[in-house]
Short mmCIF file of C-alpha atoms in Angstrom, two decimals:
data_model
loop_
_atom_site.label_atom_id
_atom_site.label_comp_id
_atom_site.label_asym_id
_atom_site.label_seq_id
_atom_site.Cartn_x
_atom_site.Cartn_y
_atom_site.Cartn_z
CA ASP A 1 35.46 154.98 30.33
CA ALA A 2 32.16 157.02 29.12
CA GLY A 3 30.43 155.34 26.17
CA ILE A 4 31.52 157.98 23.61
CA THR A 5 32.62 156.83 20.21
CA GLN A 6 34.04 159.10 17.31
CA SER A 7 34.22 157.91 13.65
CA PRO A 8 36.25 158.16 11.66
CA ARG A 9 39.54 158.37 13.67
CA HIS A 10 41.49 159.73 11.13
CA LYS A 11 40.63 161.21 7.89
CA VAL A 12 42.31 162.82 5.06
CA THR A 13 40.22 164.92 2.85
CA GLU A 14 40.46 167.56 -0.10
CA THR A 15 39.88 171.19 0.00
CA GLY A 16 36.06 171.96 -0.76
CA THR A 17 34.77 168.68 -0.23
CA PRO A 18 31.92 168.19 2.47
CA VAL A 19 32.99 165.89 5.23
CA THR A 20 31.11 164.59 8.32
CA LEU A 21 32.20 163.16 11.60
CA ARG A 22 29.95 161.60 14.03
CA CYS A 23 29.69 161.08 17.84
CA HIS A 24 28.15 158.32 19.21
CA GLN A 25 26.99 158.13 23.02
CA THR A 26 25.80 155.07 25.28
CA GLU A 27 25.36 157.07 28.26
CA ASN A 28 22.04 158.79 27.53
CA HIS A 29 23.50 162.32 28.46
CA ARG A 30 21.60 165.43 27.33
CA TYR A 31 24.58 167.67 26.38
CA MET A 32 26.82 166.98 23.49
CA TYR A 33 29.76 169.26 22.28
CA TRP A 34 31.93 169.63 19.49
CA TYR A 35 35.36 171.03 19.76
CA ARG A 36 38.50 171.38 17.88
CA GLN A 37 42.08 171.47 19.34
CA ASP A 38 44.98 173.56 17.65
CA PRO A 39 48.66 174.37 19.00
CA GLY A 40 48.61 177.75 20.74
CA HIS A 41 44.51 177.81 20.89
CA GLY A 42 43.79 174.90 22.66
CA LEU A 43 40.01 173.33 22.90
CA ARG A 44 37.76 175.56 21.19
CA LEU A 45 33.99 175.20 21.04
CA ILE A 46 32.42 174.83 17.61
CA HIS A 47 28.94 173.55 18.74
CA TYR A 48 26.88 172.18 21.47
CA SER A 49 23.42 170.45 21.73
CA TYR A 50 21.31 170.44 24.80
CA GLY A 51 18.64 168.08 23.38
CA VAL A 52 17.41 166.31 20.41
CA LYS A 53 17.03 169.00 17.55
CA ASP A 54 18.36 171.79 20.08
CA THR A 55 21.81 173.23 19.24
CA ASP A 56 23.86 176.62 19.60
CA LYS A 57 26.76 177.86 18.17
CA GLY A 58 30.14 178.24 19.86
CA GLU A 59 33.04 180.31 19.45
CA VAL A 60 34.14 178.88 16.19
CA SER A 61 31.03 177.83 14.41
CA ASP A 62 31.62 179.23 11.02
CA GLY A 63 32.28 176.86 8.31
CA TYR A 64 30.61 174.02 10.41
CA SER A 65 26.99 172.43 11.19
CA VAL A 66 25.91 170.15 13.25
CA SER A 67 22.53 168.01 13.68
CA ARG A 68 20.92 165.64 16.58
CA SER A 69 18.38 163.69 15.33
CA LYS A 70 18.80 161.29 18.24
CA THR A 71 19.88 161.61 21.96
CA GLU A 72 22.98 159.13 20.99
CA ASP A 73 24.26 160.77 17.73
CA PHE A 74 25.63 164.15 17.36
CA LEU A 75 27.12 165.16 13.58
CA LEU A 76 29.48 167.70 12.98
CA THR A 77 29.52 168.74 9.27
CA LEU A 78 32.30 170.69 7.12
CA GLU A 79 30.23 172.04 4.53
CA SER A 80 33.18 172.55 2.12
CA ALA A 81 36.63 171.81 4.04
CA THR A 82 39.41 174.21 4.11
CA SER A 83 43.16 173.91 5.29
CA SER A 84 42.54 175.90 8.23
CA GLN A 85 39.80 173.28 9.37
CA THR A 86 42.82 170.51 9.85
CA SER A 87 42.74 170.12 13.22
CA VAL A 88 41.83 167.35 16.11
CA TYR A 89 38.37 167.28 16.48
CA PHE A 90 37.02 166.10 20.11
CA CYS A 91 33.40 165.06 21.04
CA ALA A 92 32.33 165.66 24.93
CA ILE A 93 29.05 164.59 26.60
CA SER A 94 27.66 166.01 30.00
CA ASP A 95 24.71 165.72 32.01
CA PRO A 96 23.79 168.71 34.39
CA THR A 97 21.04 168.01 37.05
CA ASP A 98 21.05 171.69 37.01
CA PRO A 99 21.14 173.47 33.65
CA ARG A 100 22.62 176.49 35.42
CA ALA A 101 25.69 174.89 36.86
CA ASN A 102 27.77 172.70 34.94
CA THR A 103 29.30 169.19 35.37
CA GLU A 104 32.15 167.33 34.00
CA ALA A 105 32.27 166.80 30.26
CA PHE A 106 33.55 163.39 29.20
CA PHE A 107 35.59 163.27 25.81
CA GLY A 108 35.71 161.15 22.88
CA GLN A 109 39.09 159.87 21.73
CA GLY A 110 39.27 162.46 18.99
CA THR A 111 39.20 162.47 15.16
CA ARG A 112 42.19 163.66 13.57
CA LEU A 113 41.29 165.91 10.43
CA THR A 114 43.65 166.73 7.35
CA VAL A 115 42.54 168.76 4.92
CA VAL A 116 45.06 168.89 1.84
CA GLN B 1 42.28 189.31 26.68
CA LYS B 2 41.59 185.69 26.73
CA GLU B 3 38.84 184.17 28.68
CA VAL B 4 41.03 181.73 30.30
CA GLU B 5 44.79 182.40 30.48
CA GLN B 6 47.49 179.63 31.34
CA ASN B 7 51.03 179.69 30.56
CA SER B 8 51.76 176.99 28.20
CA GLY B 9 55.23 175.77 29.81
CA PRO B 10 56.70 173.68 29.70
CA LEU B 11 56.72 173.70 33.70
CA SER B 12 59.61 171.22 34.78
CA VAL B 13 59.57 169.61 38.20
CA PRO B 14 61.80 167.27 39.66
CA GLU B 15 60.11 163.67 40.92
CA GLY B 16 58.74 163.99 44.23
CA ALA B 17 58.52 168.14 44.37
CA ILE B 18 55.23 169.95 44.07
CA ALA B 19 53.91 170.85 40.99
CA SER B 20 51.80 174.32 40.94
CA LEU B 21 49.62 174.92 37.83
CA ASN B 22 47.80 178.19 37.39
CA CYS B 23 45.12 179.89 35.78
CA THR B 24 43.28 182.97 35.25
CA TYR B 25 39.92 184.10 33.99
CA SER B 26 38.22 186.87 32.74
CA ASP B 27 34.26 186.56 33.42
CA ARG B 28 33.64 187.52 37.20
CA GLY B 29 30.55 185.65 36.65
CA SER B 30 32.00 182.36 36.31
CA GLN B 31 30.79 179.63 38.57
CA SER B 32 32.42 176.33 37.81
CA PHE B 33 35.93 175.68 37.44
CA PHE B 34 37.89 172.33 36.35
CA TRP B 35 41.06 170.84 35.92
CA TYR B 36 41.45 168.35 32.93
CA ARG B 37 44.78 166.31 32.32
CA GLN B 38 45.42 165.39 28.61
CA TYR B 39 48.19 162.80 27.77
CA SER B 40 49.80 163.44 24.17
CA GLY B 41 47.83 162.07 21.64
CA LYS B 42 45.09 161.23 23.85
CA SER B 43 41.60 163.04 25.23
CA PRO B 44 41.32 165.29 28.04
CA GLU B 45 40.06 163.54 31.31
CA LEU B 46 38.67 165.45 34.43
CA ILE B 47 40.60 165.20 37.41
CA MET B 48 39.46 168.37 39.81
CA SER B 49 36.33 170.27 39.79
CA ILE B 50 35.72 173.21 42.31
CA TYR B 51 32.76 175.65 42.48
CA SER B 52 33.53 177.56 45.76
CA ASN B 53 36.69 179.81 47.38
CA GLY B 54 39.17 177.81 49.20
CA ASP B 55 40.82 174.57 48.74
CA LYS B 56 39.80 171.25 47.57
CA GLU B 57 42.02 168.02 47.95
CA ASP B 58 41.85 164.74 46.18
CA GLY B 59 44.82 162.60 46.79
CA ARG B 60 47.75 164.32 45.63
CA PHE B 61 45.66 166.93 43.72
CA THR B 62 44.63 170.10 45.38
CA ALA B 63 42.67 172.85 43.54
CA GLN B 64 42.42 176.41 44.77
CA LEU B 65 39.72 178.93 44.07
CA ASN B 66 39.85 182.68 44.56
CA LYS B 67 36.98 184.36 42.82
CA ALA B 68 37.98 188.08 44.09
CA SER B 69 41.23 187.29 42.20
CA GLN B 70 39.81 185.21 39.52
CA TYR B 71 42.47 182.88 39.93
CA VAL B 72 42.45 178.78 39.76
CA SER B 73 45.27 176.89 40.56
CA LEU B 74 46.40 172.99 40.89
CA LEU B 75 49.07 171.80 43.29
CA ILE B 76 50.14 168.30 42.45
CA ARG B 77 51.92 166.96 45.47
CA ASP B 78 54.79 164.11 45.36
CA SER B 79 54.82 164.50 41.53
CA GLN B 80 55.43 161.29 39.74
CA PRO B 81 56.90 161.06 36.12
CA SER B 82 53.15 159.64 35.25
CA ASP B 83 51.96 163.01 35.85
CA SER B 84 53.87 164.12 32.58
CA ALA B 85 51.00 165.93 30.67
CA THR B 86 49.08 168.70 29.36
CA TYR B 87 47.03 170.21 32.33
CA LEU B 88 43.73 172.13 30.87
CA CYS B 89 41.97 174.79 32.80
CA ALA B 90 38.33 174.98 32.12
CA VAL B 91 35.73 177.81 33.23
CA ASN B 92 31.85 178.04 32.55
CA PRO B 93 31.35 182.07 32.06
CA ILE B 94 27.61 180.76 30.60
CA TYR B 95 26.01 177.55 31.95
CA GLN B 96 26.98 174.82 29.84
CA LYS B 97 29.63 176.70 27.74
CA VAL B 98 32.64 175.92 28.96
CA THR B 99 36.16 177.74 28.08
CA PHE B 100 39.49 176.04 28.20
CA GLY B 101 42.63 177.59 28.41
CA ILE B 102 45.53 176.02 26.18
CA GLY B 103 47.08 174.19 28.86
CA THR B 104 50.21 174.00 30.63
CA LYS B 105 52.83 170.98 29.42
CA LEU B 106 54.12 169.65 33.00
CA GLN B 107 57.24 167.49 32.59
CA VAL B 108 58.43 165.52 35.77
CA ILE B 109 62.13 164.92 35.97
CA PRO B 110 63.01 161.60 37.26
#
């Protein structure tokens, strides 16, 4: 299995509180991603990173911020959690040899977040 | 119109039969296509990637791509109960930003 660890694996938090999810990789892959997965919507990209301090938005980035200060760590922060952010969050990594192409992504185990 | 369309299923097939999973996409510029398998409560894992028109076979799995019709399919031969999972079609319309379909749930009946 690719060396990707998400923490925490489960979290319950209250509306309005900030929450940070961590993704740690040991593969030295350049690209890291945060997705959320919801019934009826599938996997949707929140943010991704293509290098240290280099990040970009995905299709559902509102209410989320990210940071990548080291190659191995990619943090996802919910600035003020809402019930609509209750979801399963997956981190993924990839390492394309050609930035114009795409290679397979390897996924972490997921974090189940419940906002009450 | 969603960028990647899949029927959510469930698709039920008897053990030993061929399961056919289908996916259409909207962006004609897409270059890379993937099939992921996701067991309930687990993370997605890649089972096939395809980049050019035609068929690509790997064991019991065959991926088919038709860019003119914007259509990708996955065939699973000799389906086994262990193949029961949700199969996610993924496409990259813009490099490094992969878009997933909602997934098709496959049930293989013993």
